Amino acid sequence: MSQLPRFAALPVGIVVAVQAVVLTALSGRYGFHRDELYFVAAGRRPDWGYVDNPPITPWLARASTALFGETPMGLRVAATLLGMATVVVVALIAREFGGGRGVQLFTAISTALSTYVLVVSHMLATNSADVLLWSLIAFFGLRLLRTGDGRWWLAVGAATGLGLANKWLVLLLLSGLGVGVAVAGPRRVLATWWLAAGAGIAVVLAAPVVLWQASHGWPMLTVAGGISEDDGVENRVLFVPMQLVLLSPVLVPVWIAGLVRPWRDPGLRWARALAIAYPVVCLELLVLGGKPYYSVPLLLPLVALGAEPVLRWLGRGGTVRRALIAAAAAVCVAVSVLIGLPVVPAPALNGPLLAMNKEPGEQVGWPDFADSVAGAWQRIPDTERDTAVILAGNYGEAGAIERYGPERGLPQPYSPHMSYADWGPPPDRLVGPVLLIGRIQPGTPASRLITGCRPVAKHRNADGVDNDEQGVVLSLCSLTRPWSVAWPQLRHYY
């Protein structure tokens, strides 16, 4: 196609404006997610890397809280902006395929209301930036394939470098697109020095992150290997079903149409690499045992590709067909909102909603948790409290105590989990009681280092939400070796 339609700035802008209003209005409900507490803590300790993720998301957490306040609403400004940008980029992708005003509007609405985008736009996660960066790489890559202008390799390289500084899953996207171009072309885009220039930009941007990981023993690969080992079977079993529901069941025919369209429309032969990339990425994830949602960002460009034929099909349908489809779409949108946004009272989360998406439950009860820890802390005799240590079982617990503890008279917590292990150990002068959060598994090194545990409290959140901290036991224990000796043996990644 020689001339693209105009970008539907006004209707897409209205969608983005409504998206911003809704996300902002709901961003203060419930509270911080455990991962958000971890990112806020990591943002206070800026570095080129962390055990389980590169630095972009913690940096965003620091910037957002510095500008808008260290509250859930202040932190989530960053997530909202990333979600808005994702909607605009995916609408631009629809334009690349020749989609006019209606197609771009449909794509923008579909993207904004999809379950996955709602979830990652409501709370700040590594996926919040990841979905935008995948969309940008797809957009720049499709521009390159459509125009044959090698200069777009520079944009692809820049987006890739930023993607690697946020999450290394972009390598799956690049491999999928690379296989697609090798199989279906247009291969002429590979025969240019602009490719080397784009790769150079990506290397320069990603180098500090890669060097940090290398100097720390590649901990991200250790974490990824643990995910595959612990959850690989479950991930493989659920992979295909989750592809059908993570975006939205009503959008499945749309992205399937996107997979088919380049093979039926001679004018879109250049886009066949995108249709090949998705099954390639899915196959890689099945082999690696990756989580099903890792491939979902690639479905958004396919929705943009399939939007036009689906709208044409709907236009040919009768009133009954359109009414049935509208009803199905309304139900799916309602389910997406219920799953992805905090629209129900916290006590109502227990049951189907948490079964479909556990993340809202991890946003409930952290101030209550800090109260429970503060109550247990008071069980330590005054004469021993100055040398006592709070040892959290995971980064969410440590992040919550770090955020809410000072106003409750609690000291800095420690945890051997993920990057909190790098921010320890406690000083060896702290030889008093250990306030342990959680239980120690028998037969582990920790069971020989932390002994004599006496339960003093059990945490219950006020809303009764069945999350990971509900019912956690708090115990007073003794340490058998100095912290500097014990700490390497206590460290854990899962």
GROMACS .gro file of N, CA and C in nm, residues 2-108:
model
  321
    2SER      N    1   0.062   0.219  -0.086
    2SER     CA    2   0.148   0.336  -0.100
    2SER      C    3   0.115   0.443   0.001
    3GLN      N    4  -0.010   0.451   0.045
    3GLN     CA    5  -0.052   0.557   0.134
    3GLN      C    6  -0.129   0.498   0.252
    4LEU      N    7  -0.082   0.525   0.371
    4LEU     CA    8  -0.152   0.477   0.488
    4LEU      C    9  -0.266   0.571   0.523
    5PRO      N   10  -0.372   0.518   0.586
    5PRO     CA   11  -0.478   0.607   0.635
    5PRO      C   12  -0.423   0.703   0.740
    6ARG      N   13  -0.496   0.809   0.764
    6ARG     CA   14  -0.456   0.902   0.869
    6ARG      C   15  -0.471   0.834   1.005
    7PHE      N   16  -0.386   0.872   1.098
    7PHE     CA   17  -0.399   0.818   1.233
    7PHE      C   18  -0.524   0.878   1.297
    8ALA      N   19  -0.605   0.792   1.355
    8ALA     CA   20  -0.732   0.835   1.415
    8ALA      C   21  -0.704   0.894   1.553
    9ALA      N   22  -0.641   1.010   1.554
    9ALA     CA   23  -0.593   1.068   1.680
    9ALA      C   24  -0.707   1.098   1.777
   10LEU      N   25  -0.818   1.153   1.727
   10LEU     CA   26  -0.926   1.192   1.816
   10LEU      C   27  -0.995   1.071   1.881
   11PRO      N   28  -1.044   0.975   1.804
   11PRO     CA   29  -1.110   0.861   1.871
   11PRO      C   30  -1.014   0.780   1.958
   12VAL      N   31  -0.891   0.757   1.912
   12VAL     CA   32  -0.794   0.685   1.995
   12VAL      C   33  -0.761   0.766   2.119
   13GLY      N   34  -0.751   0.897   2.102
   13GLY     CA   35  -0.725   0.983   2.217
   13GLY      C   36  -0.836   0.978   2.320
   14ILE      N   37  -0.961   0.967   2.275
   14ILE     CA   38  -1.073   0.955   2.368
   14ILE      C   39  -1.064   0.824   2.446
   15VAL      N   40  -1.031   0.715   2.375
   15VAL     CA   41  -1.014   0.587   2.443
   15VAL      C   42  -0.906   0.597   2.550
   16VAL      N   43  -0.795   0.658   2.517
   16VAL     CA   44  -0.683   0.670   2.610
   16VAL      C   45  -0.721   0.759   2.728
   17ALA      N   46  -0.797   0.865   2.702
   17ALA     CA   47  -0.839   0.954   2.810
   17ALA      C   48  -0.932   0.881   2.908
   18VAL      N   49  -1.026   0.805   2.855
   18VAL     CA   50  -1.116   0.728   2.942
   18VAL      C   51  -1.036   0.624   3.020
   19GLN      N   52  -0.942   0.559   2.951
   19GLN     CA   53  -0.855   0.461   3.017
   19GLN      C   54  -0.783   0.526   3.134
   20ALA      N   55  -0.727   0.646   3.113
   20ALA     CA   56  -0.652   0.714   3.219
   20ALA      C   57  -0.742   0.749   3.337
   21VAL      N   58  -0.863   0.795   3.310
   21VAL     CA   59  -0.955   0.833   3.417
   21VAL      C   60  -0.992   0.710   3.501
   22VAL      N   61  -1.027   0.601   3.435
   22VAL     CA   62  -1.068   0.480   3.507
   22VAL      C   63  -0.953   0.424   3.590
   23LEU      N   64  -0.836   0.411   3.529
   23LEU     CA   65  -0.721   0.355   3.601
   23LEU      C   66  -0.682   0.443   3.719
   24THR      N   67  -0.684   0.574   3.701
   24THR     CA   68  -0.648   0.664   3.810
   24THR      C   69  -0.750   0.658   3.922
   25ALA      N   70  -0.878   0.652   3.886
   25ALA     CA   71  -0.983   0.647   3.988
   25ALA      C   72  -0.973   0.522   4.074
   26LEU      N   73  -0.925   0.412   4.016
   26LEU     CA   74  -0.919   0.285   4.089
   26LEU      C   75  -0.780   0.253   4.144
   27SER      N   76  -0.682   0.337   4.114
   27SER     CA   77  -0.543   0.301   4.147
   27SER      C   78  -0.516   0.301   4.297
   28GLY      N   79  -0.599   0.370   4.375
   28GLY     CA   80  -0.576   0.374   4.518
   28GLY      C   81  -0.650   0.268   4.597
   29ARG      N   82  -0.729   0.186   4.530
   29ARG     CA   83  -0.804   0.083   4.602
   29ARG      C   84  -0.712  -0.034   4.643
   30TYR      N   85  -0.752  -0.107   4.744
   30TYR     CA   86  -0.673  -0.216   4.800
   30TYR      C   87  -0.541  -0.159   4.855
   31GLY      N   88  -0.432  -0.173   4.786
   31GLY     CA   89  -0.303  -0.126   4.835
   31GLY      C   90  -0.192  -0.173   4.744
   32PHE      N   91  -0.069  -0.160   4.791
   32PHE     CA   92   0.046  -0.205   4.713
   32PHE      C   93   0.038  -0.356   4.689
   33HIS      N   94   0.082  -0.398   4.572
   33HIS     CA   95   0.107  -0.539   4.546
   33HIS      C   96   0.243  -0.575   4.605
   34ARG      N   97   0.263  -0.703   4.640
   34ARG     CA   98   0.391  -0.743   4.697
   34ARG      C   99   0.508  -0.707   4.605
   35ASP      N  100   0.490  -0.725   4.473
   35ASP     CA  101   0.597  -0.690   4.381
   35ASP      C  102   0.623  -0.540   4.379
   36GLU      N  103   0.516  -0.461   4.393
   36GLU     CA  104   0.534  -0.316   4.396
   36GLU      C  105   0.614  -0.273   4.519
   37LEU      N  106   0.586  -0.334   4.633
   37LEU     CA  107   0.665  -0.303   4.752
   37LEU      C  108   0.813  -0.335   4.730
   38TYR      N  109   0.839  -0.444   4.660
   38TYR     CA  110   0.976  -0.483   4.627
   38TYR      C  111   1.040  -0.383   4.531
   39PHE      N  112   0.964  -0.338   4.430
   39PHE     CA  113   1.019  -0.242   4.334
   39PHE      C  114   1.047  -0.107   4.401
   40VAL      N  115   0.959  -0.066   4.493
   40VAL     CA  116   0.984   0.058   4.566
   40VAL      C  117   1.113   0.046   4.648
   41ALA      N  118   1.129  -0.069   4.715
   41ALA     CA  119   1.252  -0.092   4.793
   41ALA      C  120   1.375  -0.094   4.702
   42ALA      N  121   1.364  -0.159   4.586
   42ALA     CA  122   1.476  -0.165   4.492
   42ALA      C  123   1.506  -0.026   4.436
   43GLY      N  124   1.401   0.053   4.413
   43GLY     CA  125   1.422   0.187   4.362
   43GLY      C  126   1.499   0.275   4.459
   44ARG      N  127   1.488   0.246   4.589
   44ARG     CA  128   1.567   0.320   4.688
   44ARG      C  129   1.714   0.281   4.683
   45ARG      N  130   1.742   0.170   4.615
   45ARG     CA  131   1.879   0.120   4.604
   45ARG      C  132   1.914   0.106   4.456
   46PRO      N  133   1.923   0.218   4.384
   46PRO     CA  134   1.941   0.211   4.239
   46PRO      C  135   2.068   0.137   4.199
   47ASP      N  136   2.054   0.052   4.100
   47ASP     CA  137   2.166  -0.028   4.053
   47ASP      C  138   2.140  -0.063   3.908
   48TRP      N  139   2.237  -0.127   3.844
   48TRP     CA  140   2.220  -0.168   3.704
   48TRP      C  141   2.151  -0.303   3.692
   49GLY      N  142   2.118  -0.362   3.803
   49GLY     CA  143   2.050  -0.490   3.797
   49GLY      C  144   2.008  -0.537   3.934
   50TYR      N  145   1.923  -0.636   3.933
   50TYR     CA  146   1.875  -0.700   4.055
   50TYR      C  147   1.869  -0.850   4.027
   51VAL      N  148   1.855  -0.928   4.131
   51VAL     CA  149   1.863  -1.073   4.116
   51VAL      C  150   1.763  -1.125   4.013
   52ASP      N  151   1.641  -1.075   4.017
   52ASP     CA  152   1.534  -1.132   3.936
   52ASP      C  153   1.482  -1.042   3.827
   53ASN      N  154   1.537  -0.923   3.810
   53ASN     CA  155   1.492  -0.837   3.700
   53ASN      C  156   1.594  -0.726   3.675
   54PRO      N  157   1.600  -0.678   3.550
   54PRO     CA  158   1.683  -0.562   3.519
   54PRO      C  159   1.627  -0.435   3.586
   55PRO      N  160   1.689  -0.319   3.563
   55PRO     CA  161   1.659  -0.203   3.648
   55PRO      C  162   1.542  -0.115   3.608
   56ILE      N  163   1.487  -0.128   3.487
   56ILE     CA  164   1.390  -0.029   3.440
   56ILE      C  165   1.271  -0.015   3.535
   57THR      N  166   1.210  -0.124   3.576
   57THR     CA  167   1.090  -0.114   3.659
   57THR      C  168   1.120  -0.052   3.796
   58PRO      N  169   1.226  -0.094   3.868
   58PRO     CA  170   1.259  -0.023   3.993
   58PRO      C  171   1.288   0.125   3.972
   59TRP      N  172   1.352   0.159   3.860
   59TRP     CA  173   1.377   0.301   3.833
   59TRP      C  174   1.245   0.376   3.811
   60LEU      N  175   1.153   0.313   3.739
   60LEU     CA  176   1.022   0.375   3.721
   60LEU      C  177   0.950   0.392   3.854
   61ALA      N  178   0.963   0.292   3.941
   61ALA     CA  179   0.901   0.302   4.073
   61ALA      C  180   0.958   0.419   4.151
   62ARG      N  181   1.089   0.437   4.145
   62ARG     CA  182   1.150   0.548   4.217
   62ARG      C  183   1.105   0.682   4.160
   63ALA      N  184   1.102   0.693   4.027
   63ALA     CA  185   1.062   0.819   3.965
   63ALA      C  186   0.916   0.851   3.995
   64SER      N  187   0.830   0.751   3.985
   64SER     CA  188   0.687   0.776   4.004
   64SER      C  189   0.657   0.815   4.148
   65THR      N  190   0.717   0.745   4.244
   65THR     CA  191   0.691   0.778   4.384
   65THR      C  192   0.756   0.910   4.423
   66ALA      N  193   0.870   0.945   4.363
   66ALA     CA  194   0.933   1.073   4.392
   66ALA      C  195   0.848   1.189   4.344
   67LEU      N  196   0.783   1.170   4.229
   67LEU     CA  197   0.702   1.277   4.171
   67LEU      C  198   0.561   1.283   4.228
   68PHE      N  199   0.503   1.167   4.257
   68PHE     CA  200   0.360   1.164   4.290
   68PHE      C  201   0.331   1.108   4.429
   69GLY      N  202   0.434   1.073   4.505
   69GLY     CA  203   0.414   1.026   4.640
   69GLY      C  204   0.427   0.875   4.652
   70GLU      N  205   0.476   0.830   4.768
   70GLU     CA  206   0.496   0.687   4.789
   70GLU      C  207   0.366   0.625   4.841
   71THR      N  208   0.270   0.623   4.753
   71THR     CA  209   0.140   0.563   4.778
   71THR      C  210   0.106   0.474   4.659
   72PRO      N  211   0.009   0.383   4.673
   72PRO     CA  212  -0.030   0.303   4.556
   72PRO      C  213  -0.069   0.392   4.438
   73MET      N  214  -0.144   0.498   4.463
   73MET     CA  215  -0.185   0.587   4.354
   73MET      C  216  -0.065   0.655   4.291
   74GLY      N  217   0.028   0.703   4.374
   74GLY     CA  218   0.145   0.771   4.319
   74GLY      C  219   0.233   0.677   4.239
   75LEU      N  220   0.253   0.556   4.288
   75LEU     CA  221   0.335   0.458   4.216
   75LEU      C  222   0.272   0.420   4.083
   76ARG      N  223   0.141   0.406   4.082
   76ARG     CA  224   0.074   0.352   3.964
   76ARG      C  225   0.051   0.453   3.853
   77VAL      N  226   0.092   0.577   3.874
   77VAL     CA  227   0.092   0.672   3.762
   77VAL      C  228   0.177   0.616   3.649
   78ALA      N  229   0.290   0.557   3.684
   78ALA     CA  230   0.379   0.501   3.582
   78ALA      C  231   0.310   0.389   3.505
   79ALA      N  232   0.239   0.300   3.577
   79ALA     CA  233   0.169   0.190   3.510
   79ALA      C  234   0.060   0.243   3.418
   80THR      N  235  -0.013   0.345   3.463
   80THR     CA  236  -0.118   0.404   3.381
   80THR      C  237  -0.061   0.463   3.252
   81LEU      N  238   0.048   0.536   3.263
   81LEU     CA  239   0.109   0.596   3.144
   81LEU      C  240   0.158   0.489   3.047
   82LEU      N  241   0.215   0.382   3.100
   82LEU     CA  242   0.261   0.273   3.014
   82LEU      C  243   0.143   0.207   2.942
   83GLY      N  244   0.033   0.187   3.014
   83GLY     CA  245  -0.086   0.130   2.951
   83GLY      C  246  -0.142   0.219   2.843
   84MET      N  247  -0.146   0.349   2.867
   84MET     CA  248  -0.195   0.443   2.766
   84MET      C  249  -0.108   0.439   2.641
   85ALA      N  250   0.024   0.438   2.662
   85ALA     CA  251   0.115   0.433   2.548
   85ALA      C  252   0.098   0.304   2.469
   86THR      N  253   0.072   0.194   2.538
   86THR     CA  254   0.051   0.067   2.469
   86THR      C  255  -0.069   0.073   2.377
   87VAL      N  256  -0.178   0.133   2.423
   87VAL     CA  257  -0.299   0.146   2.339
   87VAL      C  258  -0.268   0.226   2.213
   88VAL      N  259  -0.195   0.335   2.227
   88VAL     CA  260  -0.162   0.418   2.111
   88VAL      C  261  -0.075   0.341   2.012
   89VAL      N  262   0.026   0.271   2.062
   89VAL     CA  263   0.117   0.198   1.973
   89VAL      C  264   0.043   0.088   1.898
   90VAL      N  265  -0.044   0.013   1.966
   90VAL     CA  266  -0.116  -0.095   1.900
   90VAL      C  267  -0.213  -0.039   1.796
   91ALA      N  268  -0.273   0.077   1.823
   91ALA     CA  269  -0.357   0.142   1.722
   91ALA      C  270  -0.273   0.183   1.601
   92LEU      N  271  -0.151   0.229   1.624
   92LEU     CA  272  -0.061   0.263   1.513
   92LEU      C  273  -0.025   0.138   1.433
   93ILE      N  274  -0.012   0.025   1.500
   93ILE     CA  275   0.015  -0.100   1.429
   93ILE      C  276  -0.103  -0.134   1.337
   94ALA      N  277  -0.225  -0.116   1.385
   94ALA     CA  278  -0.342  -0.140   1.300
   94ALA      C  279  -0.337  -0.051   1.176
   95ARG      N  280  -0.291   0.071   1.191
   95ARG     CA  281  -0.277   0.163   1.076
   95ARG      C  282  -0.174   0.110   0.976
   96GLU      N  283  -0.066   0.046   1.026
   96GLU     CA  284   0.034  -0.010   0.936
   96GLU      C  285  -0.025  -0.113   0.841
   97PHE      N  286  -0.130  -0.181   0.885
   97PHE     CA  287  -0.195  -0.281   0.801
   97PHE      C  288  -0.305  -0.221   0.714
   98GLY      N  289  -0.311  -0.089   0.708
   98GLY     CA  290  -0.412  -0.023   0.626
   98GLY      C  291  -0.542   0.004   0.697
   99GLY      N  292  -0.547  -0.017   0.826
   99GLY     CA  293  -0.669   0.004   0.900
   99GLY      C  294  -0.705   0.150   0.912
  100GLY      N  295  -0.828   0.182   0.880
  100GLY     CA  296  -0.875   0.319   0.889
  100GLY      C  297  -0.923   0.355   1.028
  101ARG      N  298  -1.004   0.460   1.033
  101ARG     CA  299  -1.049   0.516   1.160
  101ARG      C  300  -1.121   0.410   1.247
  102GLY      N  301  -1.214   0.338   1.186
  102GLY     CA  302  -1.291   0.239   1.261
  102GLY      C  303  -1.206   0.124   1.311
  103VAL      N  304  -1.114   0.078   1.228
  103VAL     CA  305  -1.026  -0.032   1.268
  103VAL      C  306  -0.933   0.011   1.380
  104GLN      N  307  -0.879   0.131   1.370
  104GLN     CA  308  -0.791   0.181   1.476
  104GLN      C  309  -0.867   0.198   1.608
  105LEU      N  310  -0.990   0.247   1.599
  105LEU     CA  311  -1.070   0.264   1.720
  105LEU      C  312  -1.102   0.128   1.783
  106PHE      N  313  -1.141   0.033   1.701
  106PHE     CA  314  -1.170  -0.102   1.750
  106PHE      C  315  -1.047  -0.162   1.817
  107THR      N  316  -0.931  -0.144   1.755
  107THR     CA  317  -0.807  -0.198   1.811
  107THR      C  318  -0.774  -0.132   1.943
  108ALA      N  319  -0.792  -0.001   1.951
  108ALA     CA  320  -0.762   0.071   2.075
  108ALA      C  321  -0.853   0.025   2.188
   0.00000   0.00000   0.00000
